[in-house]
Tab-separated table of C-alpha atoms in Angstrom:
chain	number	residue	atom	x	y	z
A	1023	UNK	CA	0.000	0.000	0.000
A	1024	UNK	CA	0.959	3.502	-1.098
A	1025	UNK	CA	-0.262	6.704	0.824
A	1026	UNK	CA	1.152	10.478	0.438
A	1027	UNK	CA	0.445	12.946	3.152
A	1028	UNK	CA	1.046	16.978	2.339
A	1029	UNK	CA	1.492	18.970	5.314
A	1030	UNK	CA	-0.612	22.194	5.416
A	1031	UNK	CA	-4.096	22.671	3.068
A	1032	UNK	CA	-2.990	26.275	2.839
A	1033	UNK	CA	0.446	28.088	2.411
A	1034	UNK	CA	0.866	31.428	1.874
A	1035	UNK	CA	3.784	33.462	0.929
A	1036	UNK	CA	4.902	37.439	-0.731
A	1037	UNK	CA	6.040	37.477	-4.233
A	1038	UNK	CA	9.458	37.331	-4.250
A	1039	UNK	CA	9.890	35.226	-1.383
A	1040	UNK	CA	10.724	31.195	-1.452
A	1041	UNK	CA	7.983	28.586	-1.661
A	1042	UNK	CA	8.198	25.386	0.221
A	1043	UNK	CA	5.665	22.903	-0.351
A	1044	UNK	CA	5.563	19.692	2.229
A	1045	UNK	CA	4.811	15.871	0.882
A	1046	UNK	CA	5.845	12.816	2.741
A	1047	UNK	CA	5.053	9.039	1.529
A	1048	UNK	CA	4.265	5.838	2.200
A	1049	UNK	CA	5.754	3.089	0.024
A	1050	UNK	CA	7.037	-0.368	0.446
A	1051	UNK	CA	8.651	-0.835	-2.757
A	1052	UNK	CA	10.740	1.964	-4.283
A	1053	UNK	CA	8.765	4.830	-5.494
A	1054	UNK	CA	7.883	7.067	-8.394
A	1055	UNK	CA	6.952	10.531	-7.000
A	1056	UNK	CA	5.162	13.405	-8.800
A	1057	UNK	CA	4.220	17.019	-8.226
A	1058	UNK	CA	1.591	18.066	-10.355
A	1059	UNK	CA	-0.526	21.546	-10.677
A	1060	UNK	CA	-4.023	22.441	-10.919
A	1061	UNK	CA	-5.324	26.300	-11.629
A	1062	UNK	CA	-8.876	27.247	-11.337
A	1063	UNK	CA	-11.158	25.376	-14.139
A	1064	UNK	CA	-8.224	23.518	-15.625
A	1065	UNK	CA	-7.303	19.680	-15.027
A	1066	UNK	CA	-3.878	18.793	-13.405
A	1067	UNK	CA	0.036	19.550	-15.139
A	1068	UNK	CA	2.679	17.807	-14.128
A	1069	UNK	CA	5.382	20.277	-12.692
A	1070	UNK	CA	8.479	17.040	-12.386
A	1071	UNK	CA	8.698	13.662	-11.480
A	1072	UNK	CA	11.406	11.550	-10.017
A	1073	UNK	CA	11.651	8.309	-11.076
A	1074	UNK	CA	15.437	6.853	-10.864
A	1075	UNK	CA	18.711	8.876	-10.878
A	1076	UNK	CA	19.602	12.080	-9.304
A	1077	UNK	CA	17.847	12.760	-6.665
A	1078	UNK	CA	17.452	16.691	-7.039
A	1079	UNK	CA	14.601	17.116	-9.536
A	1080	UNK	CA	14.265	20.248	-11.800
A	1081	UNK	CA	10.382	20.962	-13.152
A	1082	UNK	CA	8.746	23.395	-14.945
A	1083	UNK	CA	8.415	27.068	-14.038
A	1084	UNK	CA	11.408	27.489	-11.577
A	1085	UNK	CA	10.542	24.271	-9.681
A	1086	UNK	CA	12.123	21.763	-7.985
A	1087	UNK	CA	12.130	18.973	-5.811
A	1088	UNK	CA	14.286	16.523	-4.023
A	1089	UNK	CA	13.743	12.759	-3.412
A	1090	UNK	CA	14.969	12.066	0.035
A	1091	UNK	CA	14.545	8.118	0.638
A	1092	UNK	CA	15.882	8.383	4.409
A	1093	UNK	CA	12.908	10.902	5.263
A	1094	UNK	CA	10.461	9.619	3.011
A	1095	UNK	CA	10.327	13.350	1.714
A	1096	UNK	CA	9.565	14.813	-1.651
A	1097	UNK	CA	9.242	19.210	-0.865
A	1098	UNK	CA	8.503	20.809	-3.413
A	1099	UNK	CA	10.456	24.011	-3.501
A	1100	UNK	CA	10.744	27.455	-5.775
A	1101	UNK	CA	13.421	30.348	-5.253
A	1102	UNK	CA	10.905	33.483	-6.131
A	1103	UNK	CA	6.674	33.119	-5.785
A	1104	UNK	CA	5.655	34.811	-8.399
A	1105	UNK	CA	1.310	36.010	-8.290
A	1106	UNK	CA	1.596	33.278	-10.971
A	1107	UNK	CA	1.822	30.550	-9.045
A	1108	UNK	CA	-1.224	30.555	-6.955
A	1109	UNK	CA	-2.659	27.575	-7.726
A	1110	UNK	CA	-3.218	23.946	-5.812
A	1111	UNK	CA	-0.392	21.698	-5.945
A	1112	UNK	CA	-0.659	18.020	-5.506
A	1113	UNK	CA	2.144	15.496	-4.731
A	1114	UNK	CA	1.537	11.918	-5.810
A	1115	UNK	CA	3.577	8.682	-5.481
A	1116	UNK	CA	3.040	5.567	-7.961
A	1117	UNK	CA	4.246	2.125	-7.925
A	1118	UNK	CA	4.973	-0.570	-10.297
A	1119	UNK	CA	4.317	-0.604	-14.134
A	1120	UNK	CA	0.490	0.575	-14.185
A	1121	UNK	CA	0.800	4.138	-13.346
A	1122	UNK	CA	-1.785	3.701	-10.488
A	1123	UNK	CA	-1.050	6.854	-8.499
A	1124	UNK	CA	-1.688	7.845	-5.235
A	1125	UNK	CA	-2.329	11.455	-4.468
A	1126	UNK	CA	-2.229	13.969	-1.831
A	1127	UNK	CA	-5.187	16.353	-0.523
A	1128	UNK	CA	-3.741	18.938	-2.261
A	1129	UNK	CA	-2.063	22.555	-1.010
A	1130	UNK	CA	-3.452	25.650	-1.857
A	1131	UNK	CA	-0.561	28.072	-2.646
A	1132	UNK	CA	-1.838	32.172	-2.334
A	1133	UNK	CA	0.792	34.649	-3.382
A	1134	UNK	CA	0.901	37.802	-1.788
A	1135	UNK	CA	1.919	41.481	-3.035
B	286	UNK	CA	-7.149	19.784	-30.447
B	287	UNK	CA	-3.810	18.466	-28.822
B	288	UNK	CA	-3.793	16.864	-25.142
B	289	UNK	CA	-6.624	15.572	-23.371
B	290	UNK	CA	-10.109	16.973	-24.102
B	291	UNK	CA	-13.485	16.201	-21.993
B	292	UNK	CA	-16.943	17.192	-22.383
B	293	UNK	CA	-19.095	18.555	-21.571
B	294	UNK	CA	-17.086	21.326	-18.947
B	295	UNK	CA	-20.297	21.288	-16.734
B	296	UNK	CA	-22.924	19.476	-16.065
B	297	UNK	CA	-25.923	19.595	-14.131
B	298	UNK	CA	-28.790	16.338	-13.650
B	299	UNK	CA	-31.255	15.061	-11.448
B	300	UNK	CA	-30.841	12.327	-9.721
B	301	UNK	CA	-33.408	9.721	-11.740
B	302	UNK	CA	-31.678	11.379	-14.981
B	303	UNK	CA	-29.148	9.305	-17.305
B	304	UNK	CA	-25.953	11.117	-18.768
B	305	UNK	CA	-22.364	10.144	-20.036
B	306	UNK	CA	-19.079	11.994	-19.956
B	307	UNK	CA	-16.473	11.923	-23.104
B	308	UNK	CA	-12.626	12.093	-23.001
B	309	UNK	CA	-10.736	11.575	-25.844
B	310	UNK	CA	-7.059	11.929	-25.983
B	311	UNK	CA	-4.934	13.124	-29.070
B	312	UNK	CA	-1.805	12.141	-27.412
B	313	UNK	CA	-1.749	7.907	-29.031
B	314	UNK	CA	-1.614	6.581	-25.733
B	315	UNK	CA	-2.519	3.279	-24.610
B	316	UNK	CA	-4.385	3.727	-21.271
B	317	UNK	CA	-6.919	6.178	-19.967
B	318	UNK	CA	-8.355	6.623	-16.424
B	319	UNK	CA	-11.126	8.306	-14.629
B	320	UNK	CA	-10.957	10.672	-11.299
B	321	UNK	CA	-13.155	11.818	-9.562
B	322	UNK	CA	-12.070	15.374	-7.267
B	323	UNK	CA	-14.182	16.320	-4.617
B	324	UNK	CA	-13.714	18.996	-1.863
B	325	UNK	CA	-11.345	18.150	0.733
B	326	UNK	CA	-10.656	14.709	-0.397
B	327	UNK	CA	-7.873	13.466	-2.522
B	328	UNK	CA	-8.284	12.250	-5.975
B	329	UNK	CA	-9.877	9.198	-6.157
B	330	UNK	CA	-9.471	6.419	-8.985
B	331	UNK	CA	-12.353	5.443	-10.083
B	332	UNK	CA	-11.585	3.008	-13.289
B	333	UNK	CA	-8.050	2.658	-15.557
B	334	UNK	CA	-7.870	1.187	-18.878
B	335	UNK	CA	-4.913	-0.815	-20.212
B	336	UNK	CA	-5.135	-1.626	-24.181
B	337	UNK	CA	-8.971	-1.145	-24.086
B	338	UNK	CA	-9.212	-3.681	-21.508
B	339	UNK	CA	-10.549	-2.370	-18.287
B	340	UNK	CA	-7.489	-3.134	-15.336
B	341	UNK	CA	-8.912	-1.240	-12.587
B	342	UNK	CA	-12.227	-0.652	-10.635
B	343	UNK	CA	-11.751	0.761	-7.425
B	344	UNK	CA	-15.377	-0.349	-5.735
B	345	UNK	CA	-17.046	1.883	-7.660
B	346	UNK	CA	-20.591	1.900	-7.108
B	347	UNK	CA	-22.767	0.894	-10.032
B	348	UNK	CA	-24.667	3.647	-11.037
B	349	UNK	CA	-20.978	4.786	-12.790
B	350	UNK	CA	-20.701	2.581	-15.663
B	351	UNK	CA	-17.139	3.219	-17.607
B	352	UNK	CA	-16.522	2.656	-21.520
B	353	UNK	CA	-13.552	2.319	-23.603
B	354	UNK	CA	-14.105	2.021	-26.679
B	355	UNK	CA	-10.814	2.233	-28.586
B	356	UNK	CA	-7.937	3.697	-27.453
B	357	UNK	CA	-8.135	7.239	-27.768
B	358	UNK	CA	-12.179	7.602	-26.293
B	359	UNK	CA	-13.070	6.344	-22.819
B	360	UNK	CA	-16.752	7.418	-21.343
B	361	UNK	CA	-18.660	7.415	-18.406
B	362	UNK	CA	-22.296	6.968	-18.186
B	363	UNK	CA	-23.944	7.812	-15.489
B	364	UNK	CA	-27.377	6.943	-13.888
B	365	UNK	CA	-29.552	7.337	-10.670
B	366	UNK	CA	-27.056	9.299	-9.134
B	367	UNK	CA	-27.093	11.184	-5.872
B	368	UNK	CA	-26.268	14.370	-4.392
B	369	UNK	CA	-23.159	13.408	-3.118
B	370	UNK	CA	-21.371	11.866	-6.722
B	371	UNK	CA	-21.324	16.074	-7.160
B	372	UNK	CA	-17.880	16.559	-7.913
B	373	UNK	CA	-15.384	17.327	-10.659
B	374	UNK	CA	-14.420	14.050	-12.908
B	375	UNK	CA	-10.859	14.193	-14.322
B	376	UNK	CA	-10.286	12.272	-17.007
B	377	UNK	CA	-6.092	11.158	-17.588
B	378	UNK	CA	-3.996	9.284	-20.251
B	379	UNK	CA	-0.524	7.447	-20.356
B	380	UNK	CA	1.599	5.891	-22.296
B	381	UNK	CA	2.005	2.371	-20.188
B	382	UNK	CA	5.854	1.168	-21.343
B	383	UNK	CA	6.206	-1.453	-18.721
B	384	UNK	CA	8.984	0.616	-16.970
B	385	UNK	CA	6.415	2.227	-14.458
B	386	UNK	CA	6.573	5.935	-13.416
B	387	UNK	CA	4.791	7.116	-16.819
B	388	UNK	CA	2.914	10.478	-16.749
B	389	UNK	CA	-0.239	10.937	-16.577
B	390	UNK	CA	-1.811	13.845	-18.802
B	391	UNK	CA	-5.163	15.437	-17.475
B	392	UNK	CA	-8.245	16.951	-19.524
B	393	UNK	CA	-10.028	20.005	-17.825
B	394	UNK	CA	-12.648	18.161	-15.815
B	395	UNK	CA	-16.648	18.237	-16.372
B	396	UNK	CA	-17.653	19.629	-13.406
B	397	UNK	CA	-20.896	17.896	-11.968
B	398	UNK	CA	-23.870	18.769	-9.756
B	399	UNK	CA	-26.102	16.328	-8.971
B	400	UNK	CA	-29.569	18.068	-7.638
């Protein structure tokens, strides 16, 4: 069994300042892990993934995210908010070769002036 | 149209009323899935389809009735629904490669009230 948890339904932050967003998992076999995106009306984008390899991951728009086995941790992290990226960001981990994910309650990120 | 597209974006039915939801994806995968998003709750699976063949029913309750039938249109009819199915229904392709981790691309949702 599989489970994410993301720490905190809300963040918010001023532009310009960094954006940390929380996920922690639950897997017993090595996972996949994915951050993905979702802005009002619109379905969800994947921002990165981590799969195998290097554990730092680099994603779309200034994102990034780093696998951390011994924590179980996968933050999602981005230098500068920009008004952007207020959106809600979801962190899910898959296993095996069916691309049955798992998914997080979501964060809402609100960026502030 | 590129990506994934659904329709319709919103929906609204009573509950003795019978409807169905369309995705079709333009991207030549080989598996499609259904979400469904409410408030407050993660996303829940609701069905996944593998080469047309249907891989994945997470105890769905009946009144959802899933259809795939090639690979790029998957459907969900609906019927005797109830107040609490109101939600938003994500529809998602891959391209399944055996190697696992594959991405899963999502259409815009049809947003559903049930009254």
């Amino acid at each position: 069994a599989q489970s994410v948890t993301q720490l905190g339904s809300h963040v918010s932050v001023s532009e310009g300042a960094l954006v940390l967003l929380r996920c922690n998992y639950s897997s017993s076999v090595p996972p996949y892990l994915f951050w993905y995106v979702q802005y009002p009306n619109q379905g969800l984008q994947l921002l990165l993934k981590y799969t195998t390899g290097a554990t730092l991951v680099k994603g779309i728009n200034g994102f990034e995210a780093e696998f951390k086995k011994s924590e179980t941790s996968f933050h999602l992290t981005k230098p500068s908010a920009h008004m952007s990226d207020a959106a809600e960001y979801f962190c899910a981990v898959g296993t095996g070769t069916a691309s049955k994910l798992t998914f997080g309650t979501g964060t809402r990120l609100q960026v502030t002036l | 149209e590129t990506g994934v597209t659904q329709t319709p974006r919103h929906l609204v039915m009573g509950m003795t009323n019978k409807k169905s939801l369309k995705c079709e994806q333009h991207l030549g995968h080989n598996a499609m899935y259904w979400y469904k998003q409410s408030a407050k709750k993660p996303l829940e699976l609701m069905f996944v389809y593998s080469l047309e063949e249907r891989v994945e029913n997470n105890s769905v309750p009946s009144r959802f009735s899933p259809e795939c039938p090639n690979s790029s249109h998957l459907f969900l009819h609906l019927h005797t629904l109830q107040p609490e199915d109101s939600a938003l229904y994500l529809c998602a392709s891959s391209q399944l490669a055996g190697s696992g981790g594959e991405t899963q691309y999502f259409g815009p949702g049809t947003r559903l009230l049930v009254l």
